[in-house]
Amino acid sequence: MEIFKTIKSLQERISFLKKEGKTIGFVPTMGALHEGHISLINRSVEENSFTVSSLFINPTQFNNSEDLEKYPRTFDEDSEKLQSAKCDILFFPSSQEMYPENEKAQQFDFGKIATVMEGRFRPGHFNGVAQIVSKLFRIVKPTRAYFGQKDFQQLAIVKKLNTNYLKELKIEIVACKIIREKDGLAMSSRNLRLNKDERQNASLISKTLFTTKELKNKMDVKNLKKWVLEKINKNKYLELEYFDIVDNQNLDSISNWDEKNNKTACIAAYCGEVRLIDNIAIT
Ligand code: PAF
């Protein structure tokens, strides 16, 4: 696997590949890689002639400086995992490379989809994601870019970013399914920060989500939300931040099951100090 640290050197390599007619699959990451990331790499390797991944802990998407400080930094393990998964190129830039001094930060307007759920509790988060993803897309110019469905709202933002701001790059966004631990907990780099007791109790988040799918036929939306709040908060390790059932198209909160579009139940909860998110399709 080739490793590039500067935009210029990566771009030179990529334009050479493009001239040779190669397709490029791209998997942006912030490192602390787990099987979820590797499933994205595997899919990219299957569907493209070259796979590029990036490892950059993007400061502008952290609205909490402690969260940024505590984000796991595991470069050696990450590059080994990428190499074993047959990733061809790793882009590992510095902060200075991605955010040069005196550069004016771009502001994006995604409308309501950026202000609900994660947007409500993490102000500025999606603007930071859009800043880094648009920079990376402009540098890598991939044929396809791969994102996990665990970050359901991020995926909606990236799709809108791609159509509203980066249309000329003609990138196909590929949504990949959530990869879970044996007990159902959605894989996340943040799981590394859970202690043993927290880790055991964290799986109640996904278990509760799975049950909401069954309860759909027995409860109205309002009572189901109340049930989730009680179920999560009854556990002494967990605290619910939000639970919502939203329309997949516009992320509007639904109030009854008859609404016609496909729906997704989304949850964010603290397990100890660690904030975890998950979701499940409720069609
Ligand atoms: O999902 C992530 O890991 C990050 O938000 C991303 C897309 C790599 C941007 O920093």
PDB file of C-alpha atoms and ligand atoms in Angstrom:
ATOM      1  CA  MET A   1       0.000   0.000   0.000  1.00  0.00           C
ATOM      2  CA  GLU A   2       1.291   3.429  -0.934  1.00  0.00           C
ATOM      3  CA  ILE A   3       1.033   6.181   1.698  1.00  0.00           C
ATOM      4  CA  PHE A   4       0.739   9.854   0.698  1.00  0.00           C
ATOM      5  CA  LYS A   5       0.862  12.756   3.135  1.00  0.00           C
ATOM      6  CA  THR A   6       0.531  15.684   0.766  1.00  0.00           C
ATOM      7  CA  ILE A   7      -2.334  16.659  -1.519  1.00  0.00           C
ATOM      8  CA  LYS A   8       0.039  17.313  -4.408  1.00  0.00           C
ATOM      9  CA  SER A   9       1.707  13.886  -4.330  1.00  0.00           C
ATOM     10  CA  LEU A  10      -1.654  12.097  -4.026  1.00  0.00           C
ATOM     11  CA  GLN A  11      -3.152  14.099  -6.876  1.00  0.00           C
ATOM     12  CA  GLU A  12      -0.206  13.297  -9.152  1.00  0.00           C
ATOM     13  CA  ARG A  13      -0.635   9.588  -8.471  1.00  0.00           C
ATOM     14  CA  ILE A  14      -4.407   9.745  -8.996  1.00  0.00           C
ATOM     15  CA  SER A  15      -4.220  11.656 -12.269  1.00  0.00           C
ATOM     16  CA  PHE A  16      -1.793   9.016 -13.551  1.00  0.00           C
ATOM     17  CA  LEU A  17      -4.274   6.259 -12.577  1.00  0.00           C
ATOM     18  CA  LYS A  18      -7.165   8.140 -14.162  1.00  0.00           C
ATOM     19  CA  LYS A  19      -5.231   8.608 -17.401  1.00  0.00           C
ATOM     20  CA  GLU A  20      -4.824   4.831 -17.448  1.00  0.00           C
ATOM     21  CA  GLY A  21      -8.626   4.550 -17.256  1.00  0.00           C
ATOM     22  CA  LYS A  22      -8.727   3.133 -13.704  1.00  0.00           C
ATOM     23  CA  THR A  23     -11.832   3.500 -11.553  1.00  0.00           C
ATOM     24  CA  ILE A  24     -11.208   4.806  -8.041  1.00  0.00           C
ATOM     25  CA  GLY A  25     -13.132   3.736  -4.938  1.00  0.00           C
ATOM     26  CA  PHE A  26     -12.752   6.014  -1.912  1.00  0.00           C
ATOM     27  CA  VAL A  27     -13.286   5.275   1.793  1.00  0.00           C
ATOM     28  CA  PRO A  28     -12.781   8.345   4.026  1.00  0.00           C
ATOM     29  CA  THR A  29     -12.089   7.504   7.694  1.00  0.00           C
ATOM     30  CA  MET A  30     -10.919   9.032  10.940  1.00  0.00           C
ATOM     31  CA  GLY A  31      -8.965   5.875  11.804  1.00  0.00           C
ATOM     32  CA  ALA A  32      -9.492   3.521  14.768  1.00  0.00           C
ATOM     33  CA  LEU A  33     -10.595   1.104  12.091  1.00  0.00           C
ATOM     34  CA  HIS A  34     -12.935  -1.806  12.814  1.00  0.00           C
ATOM     35  CA  GLU A  35     -14.735  -4.418  10.714  1.00  0.00           C
ATOM     36  CA  GLY A  36     -17.301  -1.813   9.664  1.00  0.00           C
ATOM     37  CA  HIS A  37     -14.594   0.231   7.911  1.00  0.00           C
ATOM     38  CA  ILE A  38     -13.008  -2.891   6.476  1.00  0.00           C
ATOM     39  CA  SER A  39     -16.373  -3.914   4.970  1.00  0.00           C
ATOM     40  CA  LEU A  40     -16.351  -0.575   3.092  1.00  0.00           C
ATOM     41  CA  ILE A  41     -12.808  -1.229   1.859  1.00  0.00           C
ATOM     42  CA  ASN A  42     -13.798  -4.764   0.777  1.00  0.00           C
ATOM     43  CA  ARG A  43     -16.746  -3.422  -1.203  1.00  0.00           C
ATOM     44  CA  SER A  44     -14.582  -0.752  -2.820  1.00  0.00           C
ATOM     45  CA  VAL A  45     -11.888  -3.296  -3.740  1.00  0.00           C
ATOM     46  CA  GLU A  46     -14.573  -5.493  -5.341  1.00  0.00           C
ATOM     47  CA  GLU A  47     -16.113  -2.660  -7.379  1.00  0.00           C
ATOM     48  CA  ASN A  48     -13.116  -0.535  -8.466  1.00  0.00           C
ATOM     49  CA  SER A  49      -9.684  -0.977 -10.000  1.00  0.00           C
ATOM     50  CA  PHE A  50      -8.070   1.130  -7.222  1.00  0.00           C
ATOM     51  CA  THR A  51      -9.073   1.816  -3.623  1.00  0.00           C
ATOM     52  CA  VAL A  52      -8.012   4.951  -1.785  1.00  0.00           C
ATOM     53  CA  SER A  53      -8.694   5.458   1.911  1.00  0.00           C
ATOM     54  CA  SER A  54      -8.003   8.550   3.974  1.00  0.00           C
ATOM     55  CA  LEU A  55      -7.172   8.742   7.661  1.00  0.00           C
ATOM     56  CA  PHE A  56      -7.723  12.194   9.078  1.00  0.00           C
ATOM     57  CA  ILE A  57      -9.205  13.065  12.466  1.00  0.00           C
ATOM     58  CA  ASN A  58     -11.146  16.089  11.324  1.00  0.00           C
ATOM     59  CA  PRO A  59     -11.128  18.758  14.057  1.00  0.00           C
ATOM     60  CA  THR A  60     -13.933  20.832  12.516  1.00  0.00           C
ATOM     61  CA  GLN A  61     -16.556  18.130  13.021  1.00  0.00           C
ATOM     62  CA  PHE A  62     -15.973  17.822  16.787  1.00  0.00           C
ATOM     63  CA  ASN A  63     -18.170  20.217  18.688  1.00  0.00           C
ATOM     64  CA  ASN A  64     -16.648  18.980  21.940  1.00  0.00           C
ATOM     65  CA  SER A  65     -12.872  19.405  22.366  1.00  0.00           C
ATOM     66  CA  GLU A  66     -12.642  16.577  24.911  1.00  0.00           C
ATOM     67  CA  ASP A  67     -14.210  14.204  22.382  1.00  0.00           C
ATOM     68  CA  LEU A  68     -11.533  15.235  19.846  1.00  0.00           C
ATOM     69  CA  GLU A  69      -8.726  14.727  22.388  1.00  0.00           C
ATOM     70  CA  LYS A  70     -10.032  11.297  23.389  1.00  0.00           C
ATOM     71  CA  TYR A  71     -10.575  10.091  19.835  1.00  0.00           C
ATOM     72  CA  PRO A  72      -8.413   6.927  19.480  1.00  0.00           C
ATOM     73  CA  ARG A  73      -5.227   7.387  17.447  1.00  0.00           C
ATOM     74  CA  THR A  74      -4.040   4.013  16.140  1.00  0.00           C
ATOM     75  CA  PHE A  75      -2.133   4.694  12.919  1.00  0.00           C
ATOM     76  CA  ASP A  76       0.054   1.552  12.925  1.00  0.00           C
ATOM     77  CA  GLU A  77      -2.834  -0.871  13.482  1.00  0.00           C
ATOM     78  CA  ASP A  78      -4.981   1.045  10.982  1.00  0.00           C
ATOM     79  CA  SER A  79      -2.432   0.921   8.189  1.00  0.00           C
ATOM     80  CA  GLU A  80      -1.869  -2.803   8.786  1.00  0.00           C
ATOM     81  CA  LYS A  81      -5.617  -3.436   8.566  1.00  0.00           C
ATOM     82  CA  LEU A  82      -5.885  -1.414   5.358  1.00  0.00           C
ATOM     83  CA  GLN A  83      -2.953  -3.239   3.829  1.00  0.00           C
ATOM     84  CA  SER A  84      -4.452  -6.658   4.682  1.00  0.00           C
ATOM     85  CA  ALA A  85      -7.764  -5.564   3.157  1.00  0.00           C
ATOM     86  CA  LYS A  86      -5.898  -4.757  -0.100  1.00  0.00           C
ATOM     87  CA  CYS A  87      -6.404  -1.005   0.058  1.00  0.00           C
ATOM     88  CA  ASP A  88      -4.039   0.448  -2.589  1.00  0.00           C
ATOM     89  CA  ILE A  89      -3.478   3.980  -1.309  1.00  0.00           C
ATOM     90  CA  LEU A  90      -3.690   5.612   2.119  1.00  0.00           C
ATOM     91  CA  PHE A  91      -3.905   9.392   2.331  1.00  0.00           C
ATOM     92  CA  PHE A  92      -2.688  10.541   5.768  1.00  0.00           C
ATOM     93  CA  PRO A  93      -2.480  14.345   5.709  1.00  0.00           C
ATOM     94  CA  SER A  94      -1.632  16.764   8.520  1.00  0.00           C
ATOM     95  CA  SER A  95      -4.126  19.360   9.808  1.00  0.00           C
ATOM     96  CA  GLN A  96      -2.050  22.073   8.123  1.00  0.00           C
ATOM     97  CA  GLU A  97      -2.364  20.258   4.798  1.00  0.00           C
ATOM     98  CA  MET A  98      -6.169  20.048   5.027  1.00  0.00           C
ATOM     99  CA  TYR A  99      -6.820  23.385   6.733  1.00  0.00           C
ATOM    100  CA  PRO A 100      -4.101  25.868   5.718  1.00  0.00           C
ATOM    101  CA  GLU A 101      -3.872  28.968   7.912  1.00  0.00           C
ATOM    102  CA  ASN A 102      -5.860  31.966   6.663  1.00  0.00           C
ATOM    103  CA  GLU A 103      -8.182  29.801   4.570  1.00  0.00           C
ATOM    104  CA  LYS A 104     -11.792  30.912   4.946  1.00  0.00           C
ATOM    105  CA  ALA A 105     -14.002  28.070   6.223  1.00  0.00           C
ATOM    106  CA  GLN A 106     -16.743  27.151   3.762  1.00  0.00           C
ATOM    107  CA  GLN A 107     -20.313  27.327   5.079  1.00  0.00           C
ATOM    108  CA  PHE A 108     -22.898  24.888   3.703  1.00  0.00           C
ATOM    109  CA  ASP A 109     -26.664  25.051   3.695  1.00  0.00           C
ATOM    110  CA  PHE A 110     -28.390  21.684   3.843  1.00  0.00           C
ATOM    111  CA  GLY A 111     -31.673  23.000   5.201  1.00  0.00           C
ATOM    112  CA  LYS A 112     -33.589  21.091   7.824  1.00  0.00           C
ATOM    113  CA  ILE A 113     -31.824  17.754   7.426  1.00  0.00           C
ATOM    114  CA  ALA A 114     -28.751  19.277   9.111  1.00  0.00           C
ATOM    115  CA  THR A 115     -30.602  20.737  12.095  1.00  0.00           C
ATOM    116  CA  VAL A 116     -32.549  17.752  13.445  1.00  0.00           C
ATOM    117  CA  MET A 117     -31.223  14.845  15.578  1.00  0.00           C
ATOM    118  CA  GLU A 118     -27.364  14.936  15.379  1.00  0.00           C
ATOM    119  CA  GLY A 119     -27.544  18.507  14.056  1.00  0.00           C
ATOM    120  CA  ARG A 120     -29.571  19.602  17.079  1.00  0.00           C
ATOM    121  CA  PHE A 121     -27.234  18.053  19.649  1.00  0.00           C
ATOM    122  CA  ARG A 122     -23.940  18.624  17.800  1.00  0.00           C
ATOM    123  CA  PRO A 123     -24.142  22.156  16.352  1.00  0.00           C
ATOM    124  CA  GLY A 124     -21.626  22.698  13.551  1.00  0.00           C
ATOM    125  CA  HIS A 125     -20.904  18.982  13.235  1.00  0.00           C
ATOM    126  CA  PHE A 126     -22.320  18.522   9.741  1.00  0.00           C
ATOM    127  CA  ASN A 127     -20.705  21.702   8.439  1.00  0.00           C
ATOM    128  CA  GLY A 128     -17.379  20.221   9.585  1.00  0.00           C
ATOM    129  CA  VAL A 129     -18.164  16.879   7.922  1.00  0.00           C
ATOM    130  CA  ALA A 130     -19.134  18.677   4.698  1.00  0.00           C
ATOM    131  CA  GLN A 131     -15.924  20.764   4.798  1.00  0.00           C
ATOM    132  CA  ILE A 132     -13.649  17.772   5.006  1.00  0.00           C
ATOM    133  CA  VAL A 133     -15.639  15.476   2.698  1.00  0.00           C
ATOM    134  CA  SER A 134     -15.812  18.145  -0.018  1.00  0.00           C
ATOM    135  CA  LYS A 135     -12.059  18.806   0.271  1.00  0.00           C
ATOM    136  CA  LEU A 136     -11.331  15.063   0.087  1.00  0.00           C
ATOM    137  CA  PHE A 137     -13.736  14.540  -2.838  1.00  0.00           C
ATOM    138  CA  ARG A 138     -12.097  17.387  -4.763  1.00  0.00           C
ATOM    139  CA  ILE A 139      -8.633  15.928  -4.107  1.00  0.00           C
ATOM    140  CA  VAL A 140      -9.384  12.246  -4.786  1.00  0.00           C
ATOM    141  CA  LYS A 141     -12.121  12.704  -7.432  1.00  0.00           C
ATOM    142  CA  PRO A 142     -13.274   9.114  -6.899  1.00  0.00           C
ATOM    143  CA  THR A 143     -15.614   7.179  -9.155  1.00  0.00           C
ATOM    144  CA  ARG A 144     -17.437   5.888  -6.068  1.00  0.00           C
ATOM    145  CA  ALA A 145     -17.294   6.814  -2.370  1.00  0.00           C
ATOM    146  CA  TYR A 146     -18.369   4.417   0.385  1.00  0.00           C
ATOM    147  CA  PHE A 147     -20.171   5.372   3.616  1.00  0.00           C
ATOM    148  CA  GLY A 148     -21.680   3.243   6.378  1.00  0.00           C
ATOM    149  CA  GLN A 149     -25.390   3.437   7.152  1.00  0.00           C
ATOM    150  CA  LYS A 150     -24.675   3.625  10.879  1.00  0.00           C
ATOM    151  CA  ASP A 151     -24.205   7.342  10.294  1.00  0.00           C
ATOM    152  CA  PHE A 152     -27.648   7.564   8.695  1.00  0.00           C
ATOM    153  CA  GLN A 153     -27.899  11.360   8.854  1.00  0.00           C
ATOM    154  CA  GLN A 154     -24.285  11.860   7.733  1.00  0.00           C
ATOM    155  CA  LEU A 155     -25.096   9.749   4.673  1.00  0.00           C
ATOM    156  CA  ALA A 156     -28.086  11.998   3.876  1.00  0.00           C
ATOM    157  CA  ILE A 157     -25.829  15.069   4.231  1.00  0.00           C
ATOM    158  CA  VAL A 158     -23.092  13.575   2.032  1.00  0.00           C
ATOM    159  CA  LYS A 159     -25.660  12.744  -0.665  1.00  0.00           C
ATOM    160  CA  LYS A 160     -26.967  16.305  -0.583  1.00  0.00           C
ATOM    161  CA  LEU A 161     -23.412  17.707  -0.578  1.00  0.00           C
ATOM    162  CA  ASN A 162     -22.650  15.586  -3.617  1.00  0.00           C
ATOM    163  CA  THR A 163     -25.716  16.712  -5.604  1.00  0.00           C
ATOM    164  CA  ASN A 164     -25.920  20.342  -4.476  1.00  0.00           C
ATOM    165  CA  TYR A 165     -22.248  21.320  -4.286  1.00  0.00           C
ATOM    166  CA  LEU A 166     -20.096  18.774  -6.126  1.00  0.00           C
ATOM    167  CA  LYS A 167     -22.255  17.615  -9.036  1.00  0.00           C
ATOM    168  CA  GLU A 168     -19.489  18.184 -11.601  1.00  0.00           C
ATOM    169  CA  LEU A 169     -17.324  15.495  -9.956  1.00  0.00           C
ATOM    170  CA  LYS A 170     -19.944  12.828 -10.846  1.00  0.00           C
ATOM    171  CA  ILE A 171     -19.239  10.713  -7.758  1.00  0.00           C
ATOM    172  CA  GLU A 172     -21.496   7.777  -6.964  1.00  0.00           C
ATOM    173  CA  ILE A 173     -22.239   7.545  -3.223  1.00  0.00           C
ATOM    174  CA  VAL A 174     -22.506   3.930  -2.089  1.00  0.00           C
ATOM    175  CA  ALA A 175     -24.383   3.246   1.166  1.00  0.00           C
ATOM    176  CA  CYS A 176     -23.140   0.155   3.022  1.00  0.00           C
ATOM    177  CA  LYS A 177     -24.956  -1.816   5.678  1.00  0.00           C
ATOM    178  CA  ILE A 178     -24.259  -1.511   9.416  1.00  0.00           C
ATOM    179  CA  ILE A 179     -21.798  -4.071  10.749  1.00  0.00           C
ATOM    180  CA  ARG A 180     -22.619  -5.250  14.276  1.00  0.00           C
ATOM    181  CA  GLU A 181     -20.838  -7.040  17.103  1.00  0.00           C
ATOM    182  CA  LYS A 182     -22.199 -10.511  18.057  1.00  0.00           C
ATOM    183  CA  ASP A 183     -24.497  -8.976  20.689  1.00  0.00           C
ATOM    184  CA  GLY A 184     -25.894  -6.469  18.176  1.00  0.00           C
ATOM    185  CA  LEU A 185     -23.930  -3.340  19.172  1.00  0.00           C
ATOM    186  CA  ALA A 186     -23.196  -1.327  16.032  1.00  0.00           C
ATOM    187  CA  MET A 187     -19.447  -1.225  15.395  1.00  0.00           C
ATOM    188  CA  SER A 188     -17.942   2.163  16.148  1.00  0.00           C
ATOM    189  CA  SER A 189     -14.490   3.530  16.913  1.00  0.00           C
ATOM    190  CA  ARG A 190     -16.013   4.927  20.098  1.00  0.00           C
ATOM    191  CA  ASN A 191     -16.730   1.399  21.410  1.00  0.00           C
ATOM    192  CA  LEU A 192     -13.000   1.208  22.256  1.00  0.00           C
ATOM    193  CA  ARG A 193     -13.617   3.796  24.983  1.00  0.00           C
ATOM    194  CA  LEU A 194     -16.224   1.699  26.837  1.00  0.00           C
ATOM    195  CA  ASN A 195     -15.144  -0.117  30.004  1.00  0.00           C
ATOM    196  CA  LYS A 196     -16.192  -3.745  30.547  1.00  0.00           C
ATOM    197  CA  ASP A 197     -19.499  -2.987  32.292  1.00  0.00           C
ATOM    198  CA  GLU A 198     -20.379  -0.222  29.865  1.00  0.00           C
ATOM    199  CA  ARG A 199     -19.591  -2.469  26.913  1.00  0.00           C
ATOM    200  CA  GLN A 200     -21.936  -5.164  28.246  1.00  0.00           C
ATOM    201  CA  ASN A 201     -24.768  -2.698  28.783  1.00  0.00           C
ATOM    202  CA  ALA A 202     -24.235  -0.791  25.509  1.00  0.00           C
ATOM    203  CA  SER A 203     -25.899  -3.594  23.527  1.00  0.00           C
ATOM    204  CA  LEU A 204     -29.243  -2.606  25.069  1.00  0.00           C
ATOM    205  CA  ILE A 205     -29.233   0.274  22.554  1.00  0.00           C
ATOM    206  CA  SER A 206     -29.403  -2.007  19.497  1.00  0.00           C
ATOM    207  CA  LYS A 207     -31.619  -4.549  21.283  1.00  0.00           C
ATOM    208  CA  THR A 208     -34.112  -1.759  22.005  1.00  0.00           C
ATOM    209  CA  LEU A 209     -33.993  -0.668  18.369  1.00  0.00           C
ATOM    210  CA  PHE A 210     -34.635  -4.221  17.139  1.00  0.00           C
ATOM    211  CA  THR A 211     -37.668  -4.444  19.464  1.00  0.00           C
ATOM    212  CA  THR A 212     -39.098  -1.148  18.169  1.00  0.00           C
ATOM    213  CA  LYS A 213     -39.520  -2.850  14.811  1.00  0.00           C
ATOM    214  CA  GLU A 214     -41.683  -5.545  16.409  1.00  0.00           C
ATOM    215  CA  LEU A 215     -43.629  -3.078  18.548  1.00  0.00           C
ATOM    216  CA  LYS A 216     -44.594  -1.057  15.492  1.00  0.00           C
ATOM    217  CA  ASN A 217     -47.707  -3.197  15.040  1.00  0.00           C
ATOM    218  CA  LYS A 218     -48.714  -2.920  18.679  1.00  0.00           C
ATOM    219  CA  MET A 219     -48.098   0.711  19.660  1.00  0.00           C
ATOM    220  CA  ASP A 220     -48.619   4.157  18.174  1.00  0.00           C
ATOM    221  CA  VAL A 221     -45.537   6.323  17.482  1.00  0.00           C
ATOM    222  CA  LYS A 222     -45.931   8.446  20.610  1.00  0.00           C
ATOM    223  CA  ASN A 223     -46.143   5.473  22.965  1.00  0.00           C
ATOM    224  CA  LEU A 224     -43.270   3.724  21.243  1.00  0.00           C
ATOM    225  CA  LYS A 225     -41.048   6.776  21.823  1.00  0.00           C
ATOM    226  CA  LYS A 226     -42.050   6.792  25.494  1.00  0.00           C
ATOM    227  CA  TRP A 227     -41.305   3.076  25.749  1.00  0.00           C
ATOM    228  CA  VAL A 228     -37.790   3.566  24.300  1.00  0.00           C
ATOM    229  CA  LEU A 229     -37.039   6.464  26.661  1.00  0.00           C
ATOM    230  CA  GLU A 230     -38.026   4.378  29.687  1.00  0.00           C
ATOM    231  CA  LYS A 231     -36.247   1.228  28.522  1.00  0.00           C
ATOM    232  CA  ILE A 232     -32.919   3.016  27.935  1.00  0.00           C
ATOM    233  CA  ASN A 233     -32.992   5.302  30.954  1.00  0.00           C
ATOM    234  CA  LYS A 234     -33.898   2.424  33.311  1.00  0.00           C
ATOM    235  CA  ASN A 235     -30.397   1.042  32.688  1.00  0.00           C
ATOM    236  CA  LYS A 236     -27.935   2.767  35.022  1.00  0.00           C
ATOM    237  CA  TYR A 237     -25.136   2.905  32.422  1.00  0.00           C
ATOM    238  CA  LEU A 238     -27.255   4.535  29.697  1.00  0.00           C
ATOM    239  CA  GLU A 239     -28.870   7.888  29.132  1.00  0.00           C
ATOM    240  CA  LEU A 240     -31.003   8.620  26.084  1.00  0.00           C
ATOM    241  CA  GLU A 241     -30.184  11.784  24.151  1.00  0.00           C
ATOM    242  CA  TYR A 242     -32.824  11.313  21.467  1.00  0.00           C
ATOM    243  CA  PHE A 243     -34.937   8.664  19.811  1.00  0.00           C
ATOM    244  CA  ASP A 244     -36.867   9.564  16.697  1.00  0.00           C
ATOM    245  CA  ILE A 245     -38.600   7.880  13.793  1.00  0.00           C
ATOM    246  CA  VAL A 246     -38.018   9.856  10.624  1.00  0.00           C
ATOM    247  CA  ASP A 247     -39.043   9.934   6.987  1.00  0.00           C
ATOM    248  CA  ASN A 248     -36.024   8.779   4.932  1.00  0.00           C
ATOM    249  CA  GLN A 249     -36.546  11.501   2.321  1.00  0.00           C
ATOM    250  CA  ASN A 250     -36.588  14.666   4.438  1.00  0.00           C
ATOM    251  CA  LEU A 251     -35.734  13.359   7.947  1.00  0.00           C
ATOM    252  CA  ASP A 252     -39.001  14.820   9.277  1.00  0.00           C
ATOM    253  CA  SER A 253     -40.178  13.201  12.466  1.00  0.00           C
ATOM    254  CA  ILE A 254     -43.232  11.048  11.695  1.00  0.00           C
ATOM    255  CA  SER A 255     -46.287  11.077  13.937  1.00  0.00           C
ATOM    256  CA  ASN A 256     -48.169   8.056  12.637  1.00  0.00           C
ATOM    257  CA  TRP A 257     -47.297   4.789  10.956  1.00  0.00           C
ATOM    258  CA  ASP A 258     -49.487   5.476   7.868  1.00  0.00           C
ATOM    259  CA  GLU A 259     -47.093   8.085   6.450  1.00  0.00           C
ATOM    260  CA  LYS A 260     -46.097   6.716   3.091  1.00  0.00           C
ATOM    261  CA  ASN A 261     -42.311   7.024   2.731  1.00  0.00           C
ATOM    262  CA  ASN A 262     -39.816   4.572   4.189  1.00  0.00           C
ATOM    263  CA  LYS A 263     -38.896   5.338   7.776  1.00  0.00           C
ATOM    264  CA  THR A 264     -35.875   4.919  10.015  1.00  0.00           C
ATOM    265  CA  ALA A 265     -35.727   4.774  13.810  1.00  0.00           C
ATOM    266  CA  CYS A 266     -32.668   6.687  15.023  1.00  0.00           C
ATOM    267  CA  ILE A 267     -31.163   6.757  18.478  1.00  0.00           C
ATOM    268  CA  ALA A 268     -28.339   8.524  20.330  1.00  0.00           C
ATOM    269  CA  ALA A 269     -27.495   7.591  23.902  1.00  0.00           C
ATOM    270  CA  TYR A 270     -24.635   8.066  26.318  1.00  0.00           C
ATOM    271  CA  CYS A 271     -23.078   4.944  27.734  1.00  0.00           C
ATOM    272  CA  GLY A 272     -21.028   6.368  30.592  1.00  0.00           C
ATOM    273  CA  GLU A 273     -19.152   9.237  28.935  1.00  0.00           C
ATOM    274  CA  VAL A 274     -19.311   7.758  25.452  1.00  0.00           C
ATOM    275  CA  ARG A 275     -21.954   8.930  23.002  1.00  0.00           C
ATOM    276  CA  LEU A 276     -23.239   6.153  20.733  1.00  0.00           C
ATOM    277  CA  ILE A 277     -25.638   6.293  17.777  1.00  0.00           C
ATOM    278  CA  ASP A 278     -27.533   3.609  15.887  1.00  0.00           C
ATOM    279  CA  ASN A 279     -30.540   3.213  13.603  1.00  0.00           C
ATOM    280  CA  ILE A 280     -32.819   0.653  12.029  1.00  0.00           C
ATOM    281  CA  ALA A 281     -35.053   0.744   8.941  1.00  0.00           C
ATOM    282  CA  ILE A 282     -38.748   0.626   9.878  1.00  0.00           C
ATOM    283  CA  THR A 283     -40.555   0.286   6.570  1.00  0.00           C
TER     284      THR A 283
HETATM  285  O1  PAF B   1     -17.693   8.961   9.284  1.00  0.00           O
HETATM  286  C1  PAF B   1     -16.542   9.392   9.530  1.00  0.00           C
HETATM  287  O2  PAF B   1     -15.643   8.671   9.965  1.00  0.00           O
HETATM  288  C2  PAF B   1     -16.241  10.859   9.281  1.00  0.00           C
HETATM  289  O3  PAF B   1     -17.340  11.655   9.588  1.00  0.00           O
HETATM  290  C3  PAF B   1     -15.727  11.153   7.863  1.00  0.00           C
HETATM  291  C4  PAF B   1     -16.782  10.827   6.809  1.00  0.00           C
HETATM  292  C5  PAF B   1     -14.469  10.338   7.594  1.00  0.00           C
HETATM  293  C6  PAF B   1     -15.372  12.638   7.723  1.00  0.00           C
HETATM  294  O4  PAF B   1     -14.388  13.013   8.632  1.00  0.00           O
END
